[in-house]
CSV table of C-alpha atoms in Angstrom, one decimal:
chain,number,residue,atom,x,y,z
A,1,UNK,CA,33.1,19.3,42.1
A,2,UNK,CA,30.3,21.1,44.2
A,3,UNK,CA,29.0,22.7,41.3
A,4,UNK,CA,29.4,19.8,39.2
A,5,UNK,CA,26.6,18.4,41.3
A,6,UNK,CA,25.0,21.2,41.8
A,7,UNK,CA,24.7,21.5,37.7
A,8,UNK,CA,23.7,17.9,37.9
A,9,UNK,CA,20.9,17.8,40.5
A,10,UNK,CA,19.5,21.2,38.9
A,11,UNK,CA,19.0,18.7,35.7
A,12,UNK,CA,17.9,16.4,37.3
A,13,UNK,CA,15.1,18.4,39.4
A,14,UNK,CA,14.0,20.0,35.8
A,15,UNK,CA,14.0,16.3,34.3
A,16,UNK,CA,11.9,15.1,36.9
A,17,UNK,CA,9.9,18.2,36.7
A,18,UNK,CA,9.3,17.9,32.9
A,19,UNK,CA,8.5,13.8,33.6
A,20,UNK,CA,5.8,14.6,36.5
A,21,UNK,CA,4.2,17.3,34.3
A,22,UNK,CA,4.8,16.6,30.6
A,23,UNK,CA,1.5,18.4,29.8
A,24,UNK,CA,2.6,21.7,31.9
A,25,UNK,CA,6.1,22.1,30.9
A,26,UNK,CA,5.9,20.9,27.2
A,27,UNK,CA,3.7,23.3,26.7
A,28,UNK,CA,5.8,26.2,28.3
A,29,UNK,CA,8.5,25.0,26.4
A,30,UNK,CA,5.9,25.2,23.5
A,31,UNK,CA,6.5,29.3,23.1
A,32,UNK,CA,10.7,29.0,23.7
A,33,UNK,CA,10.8,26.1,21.3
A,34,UNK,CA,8.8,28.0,18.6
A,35,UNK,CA,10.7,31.3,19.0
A,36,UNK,CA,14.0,29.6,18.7
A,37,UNK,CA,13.1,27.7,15.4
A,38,UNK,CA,11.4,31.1,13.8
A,39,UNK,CA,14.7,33.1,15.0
A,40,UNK,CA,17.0,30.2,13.6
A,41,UNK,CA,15.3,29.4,10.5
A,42,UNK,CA,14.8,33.4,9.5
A,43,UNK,CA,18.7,33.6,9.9
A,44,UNK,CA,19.4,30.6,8.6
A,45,UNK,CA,17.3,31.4,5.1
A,46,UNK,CA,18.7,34.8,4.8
A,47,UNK,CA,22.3,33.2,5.1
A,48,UNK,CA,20.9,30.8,2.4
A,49,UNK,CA,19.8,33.0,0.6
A,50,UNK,CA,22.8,35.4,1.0
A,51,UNK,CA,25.3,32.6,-0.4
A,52,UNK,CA,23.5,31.9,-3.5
A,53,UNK,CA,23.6,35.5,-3.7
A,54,UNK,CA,27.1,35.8,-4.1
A,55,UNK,CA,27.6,33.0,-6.3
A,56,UNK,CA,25.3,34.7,-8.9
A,57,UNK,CA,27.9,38.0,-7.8
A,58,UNK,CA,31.0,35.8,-8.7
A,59,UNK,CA,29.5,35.2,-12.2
A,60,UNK,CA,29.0,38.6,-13.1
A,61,UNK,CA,32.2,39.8,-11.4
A,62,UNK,CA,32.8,42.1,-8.5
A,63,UNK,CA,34.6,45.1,-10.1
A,64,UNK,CA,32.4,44.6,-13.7
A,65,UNK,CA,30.9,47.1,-15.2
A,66,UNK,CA,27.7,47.1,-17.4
A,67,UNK,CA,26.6,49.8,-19.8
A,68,UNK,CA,23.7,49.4,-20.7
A,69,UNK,CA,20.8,51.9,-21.4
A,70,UNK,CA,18.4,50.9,-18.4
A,71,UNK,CA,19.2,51.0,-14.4
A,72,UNK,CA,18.5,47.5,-13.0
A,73,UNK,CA,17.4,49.1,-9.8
A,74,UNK,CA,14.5,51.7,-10.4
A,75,UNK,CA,14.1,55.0,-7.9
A,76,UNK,CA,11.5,56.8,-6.2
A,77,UNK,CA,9.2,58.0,-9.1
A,78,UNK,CA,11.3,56.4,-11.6
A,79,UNK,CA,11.6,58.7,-14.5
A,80,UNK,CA,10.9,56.0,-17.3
A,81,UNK,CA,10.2,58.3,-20.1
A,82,UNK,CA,14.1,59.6,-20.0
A,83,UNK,CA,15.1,56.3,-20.4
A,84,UNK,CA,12.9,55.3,-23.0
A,85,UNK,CA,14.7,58.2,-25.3
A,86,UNK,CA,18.4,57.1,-24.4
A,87,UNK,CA,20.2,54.8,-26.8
A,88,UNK,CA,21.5,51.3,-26.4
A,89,UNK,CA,25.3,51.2,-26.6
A,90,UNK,CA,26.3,51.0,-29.8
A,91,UNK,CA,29.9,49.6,-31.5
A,92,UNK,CA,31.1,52.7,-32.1
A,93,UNK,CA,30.9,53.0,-28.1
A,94,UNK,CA,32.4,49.8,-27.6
A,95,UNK,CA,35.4,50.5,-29.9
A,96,UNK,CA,36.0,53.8,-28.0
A,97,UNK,CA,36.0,52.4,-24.7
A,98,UNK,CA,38.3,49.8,-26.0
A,99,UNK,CA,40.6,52.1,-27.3
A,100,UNK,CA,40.5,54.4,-24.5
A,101,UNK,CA,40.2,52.7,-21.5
A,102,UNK,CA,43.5,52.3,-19.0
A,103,UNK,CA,41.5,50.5,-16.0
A,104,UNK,CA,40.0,47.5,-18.2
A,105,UNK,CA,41.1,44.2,-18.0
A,106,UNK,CA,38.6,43.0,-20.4
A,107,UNK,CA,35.6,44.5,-22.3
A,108,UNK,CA,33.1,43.3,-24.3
A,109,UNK,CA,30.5,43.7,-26.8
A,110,UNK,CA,27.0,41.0,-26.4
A,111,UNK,CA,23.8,40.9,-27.4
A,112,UNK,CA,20.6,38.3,-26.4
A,113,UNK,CA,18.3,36.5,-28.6
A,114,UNK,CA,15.2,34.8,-26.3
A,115,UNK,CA,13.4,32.2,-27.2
A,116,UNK,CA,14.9,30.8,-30.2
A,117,UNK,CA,13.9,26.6,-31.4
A,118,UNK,CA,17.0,25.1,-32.0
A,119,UNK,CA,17.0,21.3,-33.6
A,120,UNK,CA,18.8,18.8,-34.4
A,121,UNK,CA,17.9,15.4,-36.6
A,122,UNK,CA,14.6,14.4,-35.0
A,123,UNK,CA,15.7,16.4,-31.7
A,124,UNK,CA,14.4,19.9,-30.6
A,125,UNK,CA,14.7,22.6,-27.9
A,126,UNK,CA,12.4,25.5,-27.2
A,127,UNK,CA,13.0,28.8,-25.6
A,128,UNK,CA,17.2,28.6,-26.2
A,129,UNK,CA,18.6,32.1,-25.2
A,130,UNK,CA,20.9,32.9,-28.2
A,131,UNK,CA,24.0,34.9,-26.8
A,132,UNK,CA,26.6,37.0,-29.5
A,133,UNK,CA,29.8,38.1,-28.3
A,134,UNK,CA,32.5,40.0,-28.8
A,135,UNK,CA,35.6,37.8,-28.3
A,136,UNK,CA,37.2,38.7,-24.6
A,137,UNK,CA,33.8,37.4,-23.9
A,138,UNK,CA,35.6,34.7,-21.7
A,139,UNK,CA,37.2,37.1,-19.4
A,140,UNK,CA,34.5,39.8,-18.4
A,141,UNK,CA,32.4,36.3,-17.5
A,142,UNK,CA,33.2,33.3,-15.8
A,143,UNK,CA,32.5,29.6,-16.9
A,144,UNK,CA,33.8,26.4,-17.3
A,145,UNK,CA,33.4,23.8,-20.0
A,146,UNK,CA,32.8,20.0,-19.7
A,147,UNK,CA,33.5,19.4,-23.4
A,148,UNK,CA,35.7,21.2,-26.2
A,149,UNK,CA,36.5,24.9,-26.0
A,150,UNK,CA,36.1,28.3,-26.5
A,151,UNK,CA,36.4,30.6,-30.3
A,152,UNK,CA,40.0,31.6,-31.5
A,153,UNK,CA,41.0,35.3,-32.4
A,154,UNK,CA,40.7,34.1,-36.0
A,155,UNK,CA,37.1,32.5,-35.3
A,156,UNK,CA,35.5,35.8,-33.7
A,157,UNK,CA,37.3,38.0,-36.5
A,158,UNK,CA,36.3,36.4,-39.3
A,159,UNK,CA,32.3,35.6,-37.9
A,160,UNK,CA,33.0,32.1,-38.4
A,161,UNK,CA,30.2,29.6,-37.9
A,162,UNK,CA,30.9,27.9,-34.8
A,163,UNK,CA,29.2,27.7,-31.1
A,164,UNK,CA,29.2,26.6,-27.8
A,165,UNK,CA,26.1,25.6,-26.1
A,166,UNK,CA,24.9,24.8,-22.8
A,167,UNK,CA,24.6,21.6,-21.0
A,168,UNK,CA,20.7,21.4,-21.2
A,169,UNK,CA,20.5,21.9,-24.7
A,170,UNK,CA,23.6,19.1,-25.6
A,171,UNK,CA,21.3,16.4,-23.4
A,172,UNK,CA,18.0,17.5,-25.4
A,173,UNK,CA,19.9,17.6,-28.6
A,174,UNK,CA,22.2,15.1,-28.1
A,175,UNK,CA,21.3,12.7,-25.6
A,176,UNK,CA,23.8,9.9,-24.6
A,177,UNK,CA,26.7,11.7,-26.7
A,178,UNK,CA,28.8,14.8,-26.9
A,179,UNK,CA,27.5,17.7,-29.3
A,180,UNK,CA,31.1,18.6,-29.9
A,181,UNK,CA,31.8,18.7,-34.1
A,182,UNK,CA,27.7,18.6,-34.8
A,183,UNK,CA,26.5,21.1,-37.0
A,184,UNK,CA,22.7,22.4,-36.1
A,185,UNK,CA,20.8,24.9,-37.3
A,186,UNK,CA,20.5,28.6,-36.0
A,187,UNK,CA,18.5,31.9,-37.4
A,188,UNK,CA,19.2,29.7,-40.9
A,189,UNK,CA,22.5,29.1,-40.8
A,190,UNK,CA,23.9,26.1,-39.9
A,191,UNK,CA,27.2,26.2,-37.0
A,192,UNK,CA,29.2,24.0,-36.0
A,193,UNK,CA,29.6,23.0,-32.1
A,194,UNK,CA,33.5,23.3,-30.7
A,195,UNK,CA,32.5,23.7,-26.8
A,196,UNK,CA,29.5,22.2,-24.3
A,197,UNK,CA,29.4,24.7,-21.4
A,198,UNK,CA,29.9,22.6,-17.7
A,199,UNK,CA,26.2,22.0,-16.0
A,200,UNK,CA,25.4,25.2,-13.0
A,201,UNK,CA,21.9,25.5,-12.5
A,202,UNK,CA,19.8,28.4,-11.9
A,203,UNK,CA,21.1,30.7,-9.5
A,204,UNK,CA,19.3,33.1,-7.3
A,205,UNK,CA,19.7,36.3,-10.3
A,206,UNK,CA,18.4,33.1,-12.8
A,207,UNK,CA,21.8,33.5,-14.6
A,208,UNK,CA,22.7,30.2,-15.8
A,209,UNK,CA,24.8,28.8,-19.4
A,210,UNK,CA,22.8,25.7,-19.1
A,211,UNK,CA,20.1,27.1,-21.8
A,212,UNK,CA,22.5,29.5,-23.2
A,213,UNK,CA,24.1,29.0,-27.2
A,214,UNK,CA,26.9,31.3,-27.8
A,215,UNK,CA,28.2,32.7,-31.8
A,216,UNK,CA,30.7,35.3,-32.1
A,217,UNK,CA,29.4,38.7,-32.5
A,218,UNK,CA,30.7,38.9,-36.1
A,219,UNK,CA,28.5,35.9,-36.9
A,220,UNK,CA,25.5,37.2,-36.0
A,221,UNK,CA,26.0,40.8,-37.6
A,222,UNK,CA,26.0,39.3,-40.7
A,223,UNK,CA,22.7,38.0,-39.7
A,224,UNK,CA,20.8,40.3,-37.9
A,225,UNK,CA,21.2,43.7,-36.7
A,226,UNK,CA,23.0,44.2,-33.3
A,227,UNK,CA,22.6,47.4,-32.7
A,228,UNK,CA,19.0,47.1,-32.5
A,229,UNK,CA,17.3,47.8,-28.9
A,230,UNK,CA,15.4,44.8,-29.1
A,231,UNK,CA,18.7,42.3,-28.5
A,232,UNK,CA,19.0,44.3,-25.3
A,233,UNK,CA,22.8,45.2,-26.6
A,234,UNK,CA,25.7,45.8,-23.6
A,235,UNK,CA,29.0,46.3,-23.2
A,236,UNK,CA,30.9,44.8,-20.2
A,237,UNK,CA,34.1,46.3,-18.6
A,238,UNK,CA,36.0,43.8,-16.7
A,239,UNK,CA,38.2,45.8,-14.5
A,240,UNK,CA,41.8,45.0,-13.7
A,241,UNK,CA,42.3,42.4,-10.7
A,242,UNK,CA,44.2,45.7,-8.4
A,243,UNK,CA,41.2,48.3,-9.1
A,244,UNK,CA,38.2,48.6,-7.0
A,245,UNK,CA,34.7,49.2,-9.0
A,246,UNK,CA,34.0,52.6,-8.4
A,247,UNK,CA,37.2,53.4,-9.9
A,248,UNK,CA,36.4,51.3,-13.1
A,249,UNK,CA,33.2,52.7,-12.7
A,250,UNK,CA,34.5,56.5,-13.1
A,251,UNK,CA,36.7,56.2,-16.1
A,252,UNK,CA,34.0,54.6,-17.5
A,253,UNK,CA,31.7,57.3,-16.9
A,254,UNK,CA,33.9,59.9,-17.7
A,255,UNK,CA,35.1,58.3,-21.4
A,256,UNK,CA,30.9,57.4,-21.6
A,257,UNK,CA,30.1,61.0,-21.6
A,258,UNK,CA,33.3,61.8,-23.5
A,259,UNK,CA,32.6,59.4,-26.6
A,260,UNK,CA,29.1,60.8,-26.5
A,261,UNK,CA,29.6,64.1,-26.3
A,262,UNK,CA,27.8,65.3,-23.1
A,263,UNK,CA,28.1,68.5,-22.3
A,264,UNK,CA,29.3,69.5,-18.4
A,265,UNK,CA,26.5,69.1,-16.2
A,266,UNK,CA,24.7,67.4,-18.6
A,267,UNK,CA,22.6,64.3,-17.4
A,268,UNK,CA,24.5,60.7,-18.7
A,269,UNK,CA,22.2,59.3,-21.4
A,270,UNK,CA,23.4,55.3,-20.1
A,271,UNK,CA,23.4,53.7,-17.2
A,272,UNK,CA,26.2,52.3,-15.5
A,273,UNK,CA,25.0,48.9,-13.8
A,274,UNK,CA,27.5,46.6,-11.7
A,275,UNK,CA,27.0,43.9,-8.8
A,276,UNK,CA,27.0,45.6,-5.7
A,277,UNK,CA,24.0,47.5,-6.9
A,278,UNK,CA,21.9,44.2,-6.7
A,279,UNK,CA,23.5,43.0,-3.3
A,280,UNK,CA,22.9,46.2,-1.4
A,281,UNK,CA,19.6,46.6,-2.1
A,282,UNK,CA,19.2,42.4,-1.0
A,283,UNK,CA,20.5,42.9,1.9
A,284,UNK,CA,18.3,45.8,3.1
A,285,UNK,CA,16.4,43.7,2.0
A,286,UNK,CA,17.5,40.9,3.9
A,287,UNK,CA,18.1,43.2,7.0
A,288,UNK,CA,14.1,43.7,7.4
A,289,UNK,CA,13.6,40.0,7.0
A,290,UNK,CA,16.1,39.5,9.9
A,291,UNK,CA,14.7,41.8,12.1
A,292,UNK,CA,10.7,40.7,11.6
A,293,UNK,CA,11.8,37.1,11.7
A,294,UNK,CA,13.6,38.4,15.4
A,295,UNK,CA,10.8,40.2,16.2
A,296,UNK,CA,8.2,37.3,15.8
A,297,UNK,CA,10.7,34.8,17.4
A,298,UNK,CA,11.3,37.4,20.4
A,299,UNK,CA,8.1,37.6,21.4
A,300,UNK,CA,7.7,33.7,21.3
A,301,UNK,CA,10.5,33.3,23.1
A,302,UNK,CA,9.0,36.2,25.9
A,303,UNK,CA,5.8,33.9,26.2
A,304,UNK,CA,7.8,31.0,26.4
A,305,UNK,CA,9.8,32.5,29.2
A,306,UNK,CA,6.7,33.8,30.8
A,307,UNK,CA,5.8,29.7,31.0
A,308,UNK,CA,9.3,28.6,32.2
A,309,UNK,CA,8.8,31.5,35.3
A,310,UNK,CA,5.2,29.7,36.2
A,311,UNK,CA,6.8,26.5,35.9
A,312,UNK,CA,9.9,27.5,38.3
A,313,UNK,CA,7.5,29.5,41.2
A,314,UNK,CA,5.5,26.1,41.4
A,315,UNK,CA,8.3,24.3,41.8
A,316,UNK,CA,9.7,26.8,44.4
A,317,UNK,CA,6.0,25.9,46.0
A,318,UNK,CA,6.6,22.4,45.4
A,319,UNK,CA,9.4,22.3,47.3
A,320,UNK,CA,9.3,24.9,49.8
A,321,UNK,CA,10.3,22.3,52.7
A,322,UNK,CA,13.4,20.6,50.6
A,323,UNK,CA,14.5,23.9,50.5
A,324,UNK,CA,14.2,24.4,54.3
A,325,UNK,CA,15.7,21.1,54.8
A,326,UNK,CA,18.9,22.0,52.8
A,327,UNK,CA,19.3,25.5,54.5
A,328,UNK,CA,19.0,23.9,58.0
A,329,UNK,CA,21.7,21.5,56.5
A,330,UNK,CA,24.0,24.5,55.6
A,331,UNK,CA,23.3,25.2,52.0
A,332,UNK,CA,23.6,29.2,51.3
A,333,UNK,CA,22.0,31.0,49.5
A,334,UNK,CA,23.8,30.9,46.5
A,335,UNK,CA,23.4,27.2,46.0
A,336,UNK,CA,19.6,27.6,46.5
A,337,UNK,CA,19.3,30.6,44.1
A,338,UNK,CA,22.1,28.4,41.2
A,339,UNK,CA,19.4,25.2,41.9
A,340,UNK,CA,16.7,26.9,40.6
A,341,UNK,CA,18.3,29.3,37.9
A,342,UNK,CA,20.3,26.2,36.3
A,343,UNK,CA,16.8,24.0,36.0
A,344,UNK,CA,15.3,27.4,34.1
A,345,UNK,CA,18.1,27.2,32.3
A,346,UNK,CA,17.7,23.8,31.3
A,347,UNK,CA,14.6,23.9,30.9
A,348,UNK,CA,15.0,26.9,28.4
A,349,UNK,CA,18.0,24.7,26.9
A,350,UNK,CA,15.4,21.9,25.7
A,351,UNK,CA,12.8,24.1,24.2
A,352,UNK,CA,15.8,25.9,22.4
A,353,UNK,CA,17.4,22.2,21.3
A,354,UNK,CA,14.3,21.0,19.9
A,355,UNK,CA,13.9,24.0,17.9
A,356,UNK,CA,17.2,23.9,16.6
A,357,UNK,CA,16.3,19.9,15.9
A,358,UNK,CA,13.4,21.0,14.3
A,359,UNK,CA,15.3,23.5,11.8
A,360,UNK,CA,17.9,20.8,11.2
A,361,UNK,CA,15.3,18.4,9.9
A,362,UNK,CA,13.7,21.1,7.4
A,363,UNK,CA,17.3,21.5,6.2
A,364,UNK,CA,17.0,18.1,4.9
A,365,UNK,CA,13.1,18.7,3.8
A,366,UNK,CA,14.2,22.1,1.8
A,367,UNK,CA,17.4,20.2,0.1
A,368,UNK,CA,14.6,17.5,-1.1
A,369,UNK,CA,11.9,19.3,-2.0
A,370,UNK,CA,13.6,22.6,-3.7
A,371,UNK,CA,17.3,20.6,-4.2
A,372,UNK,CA,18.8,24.0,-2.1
A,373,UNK,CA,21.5,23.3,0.0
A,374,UNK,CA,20.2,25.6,3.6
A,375,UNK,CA,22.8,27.3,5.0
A,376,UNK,CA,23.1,26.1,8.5
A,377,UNK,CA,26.5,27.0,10.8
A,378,UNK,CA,27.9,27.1,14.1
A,379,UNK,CA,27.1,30.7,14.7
A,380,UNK,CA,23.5,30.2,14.2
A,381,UNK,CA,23.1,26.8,16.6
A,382,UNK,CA,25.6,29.4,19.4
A,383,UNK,CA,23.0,31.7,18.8
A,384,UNK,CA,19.9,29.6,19.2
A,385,UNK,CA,21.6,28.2,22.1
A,386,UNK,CA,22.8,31.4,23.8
A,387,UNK,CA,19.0,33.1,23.1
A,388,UNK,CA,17.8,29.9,25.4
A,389,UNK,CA,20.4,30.3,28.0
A,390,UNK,CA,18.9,33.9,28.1
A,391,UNK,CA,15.7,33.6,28.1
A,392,UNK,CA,16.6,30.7,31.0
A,393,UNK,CA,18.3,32.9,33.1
A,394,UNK,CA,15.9,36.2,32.7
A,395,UNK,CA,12.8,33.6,33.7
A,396,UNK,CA,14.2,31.5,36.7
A,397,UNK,CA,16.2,34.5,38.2
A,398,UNK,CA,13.2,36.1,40.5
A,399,UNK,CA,11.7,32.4,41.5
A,400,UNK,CA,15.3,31.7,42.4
A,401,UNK,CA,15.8,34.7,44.1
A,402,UNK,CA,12.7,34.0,46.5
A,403,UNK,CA,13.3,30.3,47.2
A,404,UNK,CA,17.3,31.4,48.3
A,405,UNK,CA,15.1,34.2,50.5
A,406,UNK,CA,13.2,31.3,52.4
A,407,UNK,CA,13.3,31.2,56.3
A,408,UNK,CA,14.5,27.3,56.2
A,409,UNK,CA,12.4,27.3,59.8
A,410,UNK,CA,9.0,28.9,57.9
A,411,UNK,CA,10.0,26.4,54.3
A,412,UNK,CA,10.6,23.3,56.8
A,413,UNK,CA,6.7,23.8,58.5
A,414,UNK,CA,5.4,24.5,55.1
A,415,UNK,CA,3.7,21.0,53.6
């Protein structure tokens, strides 16, 4: 119960010293409140931006594969003139791989067409991304449909002319109604739709079906050539649920080099991409992000703290002969030294709440401006908070200290 009241009084003394001396204190509380908001919103982005992150992962699958003939991630004096001489994957690869491959669940054989105008009746789209695939397609990717369903065995054997297109494209092409059973016309063939792809949205990698039309690979190779470099051809190796992907990724590698023939030693002429890749370099990336945000913040919160001490050896001054009053009463020195320490501590506690206030309210602000939903938890507001209790205690220990040091005969003189 004593401390109770002690807690209580110390709230109230730092109440009534913010209420006496709004000017003074709000501006000492200026530097914590600042520091807490740039500490809390750095975090608080990166966490952001971390999540989006791995739903763009969970799209292209954590133990997936990618052959392809460039790196996604460049080195230190990236040697772009060995990569310009590889070759893309071609069918031959992809039949291999098929054949030979014990760790796949799932591969498959796609190609991309950019920028295509797509129409239908008095209705057009620019800037469709055309999409040919191999048929086990639907298990090296993830997706849902809002409307009809995916090509048969029969359909991606036989190159027949159906498609499934994104959400974006059915409400440009077909606004009001379902696309489903249309026929429209692609690269001058016509196709007919049998699946509408369920609205996502851009994610952070800008990998979205919204835009996308999808044909069986057969289709298009009566069309076009896929093998040629400038379809950016691929072949992805969905590995089985109980395998990790580095071991995907070494069969791969070892049947890569066997198919082609490289020699022991030899240098692989393909890359092998996958995920983690992308996510480890984010999050060094993220890592220096968290650690200048910290920075920045720490050294707010420092001349914050720097304020809070000023504010507490006044009000040590202040009340030099309260403090005599209460010794001369009995009060120890303890009780003294927790008066003091609790108000820095409260006082540390409001600059660090309005921060936190403030980052809550540009949670909404980013979720109406950008439509992203800002990745705000507990651990971040325990964070915020346990930084201000901190910063509270490091400031108000050494006024405390002196004002529990006071002769209460020498404190009771002093006006």
């Amino acid at each position: 119960m004593i401390l109770l009241k002690l807690i209580r009084e110390s709230f109230l003394f730092a109440y009534d010293a913010l209420r006496q001396n709004k000017l003074r204190t709000m501006l000492s509380l200026l530097g914590v409140t600042i520091g807490i908001f740039t500490i809390i919103a750095v975090s608080s982005a990166v966490d952001t931006l971390r999540n989006n992150l791995q739903k763009s992962v969970d799209k292209l699958g954590s133990n997936s594969i990618y052959v392809q003939k460039w790196p996604w991630v460049g080195e230190d004096n990236f040697p772009w003139w060995k990569y310009m001489q590889r070759p893309v994957p071609k069918l031959r690869d992809f039949e291999q791989l098929s054949r030979r491959s014990q760790t796949a669940k799932a591969l498959s054989y796609e190609i991309s067409i950019d920028n295509r105008t797509v129409k239908y009746e008095s209705h057009t789209v620019d800037g469709a991304q055309i999409d040919a695939v191999s048929h086990d397609h639907d298990k090296t990717w993830n997706f849902n449909f809002q409307d009809g369903r995916y090509f048969t065995d029969i359909e991606s054997r036989t190159g027949a002319p159906v498609t499934i297109i994104g959400a974006d494209i059915a409400e440009a092409l077909f606004p009001g109604g379902t696309g489903v059973g249309k026929q429209i016309k692609i690269m001058g063939r016509k196709v007919t739709i049998i699946g509408v792809f369920t609205k996502e949205g851009k994610d952070m990698l800008g990998i979205t079906s919204d835009n996308e039309i999808l044909l069986p690979l057969n289709f298009a190779k009566n069309v076009i050539d896929i093998e040629n470099e400038k379809y950016n051809p691929q072949i992805v190796v969905r590995g089985k649920d109980n395998l990790s992907d580095v071991e995907v990724e070494s069969e791969v590698r070892g049947l890569m080099r066997s198919i082609r023939s490289i020699r022991p030693g030899g240098e692989d002429n393909f890359s092998l991409n996958k995920s983690t890749i992308l996510t480890n370099q984010l999050d060094q990336l993220f890592g220096i992000i968290n650690k200048g945000g910290f920075i920045i913040g720490f050294f707010s919160v420092l001349v914050g703290g720097f304020g809070i001490a000023n504010i507490m050896f006044v009000s040590v001054k202040e009340r030099t002969n309260i403090i005599g009053i209460q010794k001369s009463l009995g009060a120890k020195n303890y009780f003294i030294l927790l008066q003091f320490l609790i108000e820095a501590v409260a006082l540390c506690l409001m600059g660090g709440l309005i921060g936190l206030f403030i980052v809550y309210l540009g949670t909404f602000a980013v979720k109406a401006v950008a439509d992203i939903q800002v990745v705000l938890d507990a651990g971040n507001v325990i964070y915020g908070i346990g930084i201000s209790v901190t910063i509270g205690v490091l400031s108000g220990i050494i006024p405390a200290y002196f004002a529990s040091k006071l002769d209460p005969v020498e404190a009771i003189r002093t006006n």
